[in-house]
mmCIF file of C-alpha atoms in Angstrom:
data_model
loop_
_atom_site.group_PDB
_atom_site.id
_atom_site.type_symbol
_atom_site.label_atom_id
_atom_site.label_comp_id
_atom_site.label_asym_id
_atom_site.label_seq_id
_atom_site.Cartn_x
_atom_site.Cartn_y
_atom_site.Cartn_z
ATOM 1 C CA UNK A 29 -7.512 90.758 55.989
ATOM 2 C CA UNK A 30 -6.978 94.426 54.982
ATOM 3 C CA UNK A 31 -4.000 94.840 57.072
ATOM 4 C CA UNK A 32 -0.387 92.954 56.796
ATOM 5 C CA UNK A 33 3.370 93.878 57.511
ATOM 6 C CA UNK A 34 5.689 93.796 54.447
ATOM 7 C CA UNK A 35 9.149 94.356 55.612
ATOM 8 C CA UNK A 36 8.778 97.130 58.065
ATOM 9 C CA UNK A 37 5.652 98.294 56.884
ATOM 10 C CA UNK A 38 2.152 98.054 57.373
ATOM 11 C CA UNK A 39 -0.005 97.595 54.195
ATOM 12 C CA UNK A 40 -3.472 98.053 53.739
ATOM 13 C CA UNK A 41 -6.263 97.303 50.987
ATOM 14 C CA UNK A 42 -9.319 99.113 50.576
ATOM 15 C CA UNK A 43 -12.331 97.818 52.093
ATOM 16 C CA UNK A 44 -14.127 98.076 48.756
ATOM 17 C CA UNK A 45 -11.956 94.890 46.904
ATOM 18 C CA UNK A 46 -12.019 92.456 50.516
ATOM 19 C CA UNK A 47 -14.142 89.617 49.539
ATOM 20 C CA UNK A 48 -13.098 86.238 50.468
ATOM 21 C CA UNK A 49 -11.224 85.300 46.896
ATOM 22 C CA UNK A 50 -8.692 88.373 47.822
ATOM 23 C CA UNK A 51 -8.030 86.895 50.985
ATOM 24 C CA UNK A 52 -3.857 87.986 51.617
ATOM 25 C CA UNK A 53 -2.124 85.617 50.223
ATOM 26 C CA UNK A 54 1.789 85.063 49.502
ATOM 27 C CA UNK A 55 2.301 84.110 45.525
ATOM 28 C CA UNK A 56 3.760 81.069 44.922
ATOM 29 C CA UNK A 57 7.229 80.207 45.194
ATOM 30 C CA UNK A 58 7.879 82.033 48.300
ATOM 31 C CA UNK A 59 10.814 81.347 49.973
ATOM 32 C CA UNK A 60 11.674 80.525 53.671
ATOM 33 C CA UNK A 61 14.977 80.350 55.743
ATOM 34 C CA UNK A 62 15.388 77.678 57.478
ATOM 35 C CA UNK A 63 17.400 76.009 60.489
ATOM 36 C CA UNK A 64 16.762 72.452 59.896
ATOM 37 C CA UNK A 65 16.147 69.789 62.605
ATOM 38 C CA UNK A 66 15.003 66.908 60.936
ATOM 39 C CA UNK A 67 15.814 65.345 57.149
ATOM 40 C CA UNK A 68 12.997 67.140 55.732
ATOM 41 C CA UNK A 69 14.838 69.152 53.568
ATOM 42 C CA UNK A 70 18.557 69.368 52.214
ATOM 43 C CA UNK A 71 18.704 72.794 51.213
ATOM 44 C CA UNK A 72 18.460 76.085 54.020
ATOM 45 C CA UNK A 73 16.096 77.819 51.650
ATOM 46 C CA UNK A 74 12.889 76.030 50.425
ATOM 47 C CA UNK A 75 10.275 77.672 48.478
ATOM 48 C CA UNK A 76 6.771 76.370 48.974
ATOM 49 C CA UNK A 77 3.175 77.410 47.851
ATOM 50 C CA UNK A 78 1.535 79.837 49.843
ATOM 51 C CA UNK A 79 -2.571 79.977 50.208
ATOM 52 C CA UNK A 80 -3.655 81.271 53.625
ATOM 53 C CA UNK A 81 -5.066 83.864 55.564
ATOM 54 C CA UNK A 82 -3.493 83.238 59.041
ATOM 55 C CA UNK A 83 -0.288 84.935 60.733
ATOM 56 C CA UNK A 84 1.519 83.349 64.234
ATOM 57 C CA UNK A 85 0.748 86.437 66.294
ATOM 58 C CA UNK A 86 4.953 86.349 66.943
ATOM 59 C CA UNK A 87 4.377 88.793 69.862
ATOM 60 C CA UNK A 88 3.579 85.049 71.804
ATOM 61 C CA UNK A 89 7.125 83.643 69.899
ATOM 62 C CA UNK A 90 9.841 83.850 73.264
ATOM 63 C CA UNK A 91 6.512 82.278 75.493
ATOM 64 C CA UNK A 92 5.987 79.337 73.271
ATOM 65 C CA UNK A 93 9.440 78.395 72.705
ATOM 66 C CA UNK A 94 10.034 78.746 76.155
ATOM 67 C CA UNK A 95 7.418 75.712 76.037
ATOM 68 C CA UNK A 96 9.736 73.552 73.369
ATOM 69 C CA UNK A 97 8.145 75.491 69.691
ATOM 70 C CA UNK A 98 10.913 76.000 67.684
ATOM 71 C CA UNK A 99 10.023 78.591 64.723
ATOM 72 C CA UNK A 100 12.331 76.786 62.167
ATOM 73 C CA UNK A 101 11.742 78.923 58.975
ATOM 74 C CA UNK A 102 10.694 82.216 58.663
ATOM 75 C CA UNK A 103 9.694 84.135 55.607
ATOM 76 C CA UNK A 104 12.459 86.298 53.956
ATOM 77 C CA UNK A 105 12.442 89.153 55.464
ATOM 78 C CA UNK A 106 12.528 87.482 58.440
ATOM 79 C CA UNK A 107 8.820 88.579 60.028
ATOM 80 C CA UNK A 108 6.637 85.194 59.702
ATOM 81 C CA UNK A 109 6.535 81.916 60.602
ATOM 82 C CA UNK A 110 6.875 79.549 57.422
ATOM 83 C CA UNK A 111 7.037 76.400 59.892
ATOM 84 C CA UNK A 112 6.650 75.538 63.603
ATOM 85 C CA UNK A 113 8.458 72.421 65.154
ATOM 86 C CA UNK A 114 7.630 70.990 68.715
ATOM 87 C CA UNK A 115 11.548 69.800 70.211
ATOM 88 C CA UNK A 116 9.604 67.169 72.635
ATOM 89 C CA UNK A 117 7.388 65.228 69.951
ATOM 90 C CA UNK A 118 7.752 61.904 67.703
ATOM 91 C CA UNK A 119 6.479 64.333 64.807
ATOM 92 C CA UNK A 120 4.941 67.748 65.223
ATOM 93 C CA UNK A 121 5.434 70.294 62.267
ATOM 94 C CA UNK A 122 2.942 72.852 61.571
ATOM 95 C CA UNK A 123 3.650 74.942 58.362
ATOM 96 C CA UNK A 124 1.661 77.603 56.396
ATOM 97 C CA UNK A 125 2.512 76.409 53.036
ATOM 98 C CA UNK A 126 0.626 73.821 50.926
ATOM 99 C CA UNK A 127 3.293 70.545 50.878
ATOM 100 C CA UNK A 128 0.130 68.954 48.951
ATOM 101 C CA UNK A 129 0.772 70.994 46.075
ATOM 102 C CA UNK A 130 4.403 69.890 45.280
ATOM 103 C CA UNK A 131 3.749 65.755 46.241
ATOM 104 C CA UNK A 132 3.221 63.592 43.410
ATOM 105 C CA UNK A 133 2.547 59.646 43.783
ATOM 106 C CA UNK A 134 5.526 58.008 43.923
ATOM 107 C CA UNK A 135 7.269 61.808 44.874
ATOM 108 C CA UNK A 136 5.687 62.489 48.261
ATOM 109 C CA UNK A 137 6.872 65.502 49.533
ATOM 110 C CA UNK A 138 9.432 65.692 52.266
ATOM 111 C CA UNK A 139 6.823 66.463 55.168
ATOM 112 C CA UNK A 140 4.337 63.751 54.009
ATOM 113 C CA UNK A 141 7.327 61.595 53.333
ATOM 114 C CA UNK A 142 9.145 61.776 57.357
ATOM 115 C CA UNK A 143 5.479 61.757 58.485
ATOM 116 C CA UNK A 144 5.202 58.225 57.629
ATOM 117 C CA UNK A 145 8.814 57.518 58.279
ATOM 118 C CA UNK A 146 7.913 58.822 62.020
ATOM 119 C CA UNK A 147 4.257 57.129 62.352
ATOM 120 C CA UNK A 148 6.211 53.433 61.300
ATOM 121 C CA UNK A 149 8.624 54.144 64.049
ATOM 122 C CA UNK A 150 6.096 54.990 66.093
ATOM 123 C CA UNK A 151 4.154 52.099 65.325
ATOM 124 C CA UNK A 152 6.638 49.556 66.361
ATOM 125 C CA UNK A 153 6.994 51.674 70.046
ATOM 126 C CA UNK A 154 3.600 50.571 70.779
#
């Protein structure tokens, strides 16, 4: 990626430094807003581990949650989704953080954790 929004702004990187191990990535710790719909987190404001290279092209946002995506956290300054949710579904979250990198054990994160809360629900449906 050599191009990215930051606020209002476009940034750029020089061709010359691009290779794959500069790939634009948010440091982590990043926060996110968020309007909760399930118990996945207590808190409005999480802050997760970012290492990606993909955007939501949010110009499609109004279509798809005309279509039941809800964009339930958004970076700071309010430009990117953090995390997807589909209103219809047992369990559909799609996120752009790294839960795997805070779960421990016997500490699952709270995605992994409702994930298996949902597929045990699920499980006795069928």
């Amino acid at each position: 990626m050599t191009e990215w929004m930051k606020g209002n702004e476009v940034q750029k990187r020089a061709s010359a430094g691009n290779s794959a191990n500069d790939a634009a990535r948010r440091l982590p710790g990043d926060a996110a807003a968020r309007q909760p719909r399930r118990g996945d987190y207590d808190a409005m404001e999480i802050s997760e581990r970012h290492r990606h290279r993909y955007e939501v092209n949010t110009g499609y946002r109004e279509r798809l949650e005309q279509h039941g995506m809800r964009f339930s956290a958004m970076s700071p300054d309010g430009l990117l989704p953090e995390m997807v949710e589909y209103e219809n579904h047992p369990w559909f979250i799609g996120v752009q953080f790294h839960p795997e990198l805070k779960s421990r054990p016997f500490a699952p994160h709270p995605l992994f954790a409702s994930f298996v809360e949902a597929a045990v629900v699920q499980s006795r449906l069928v």
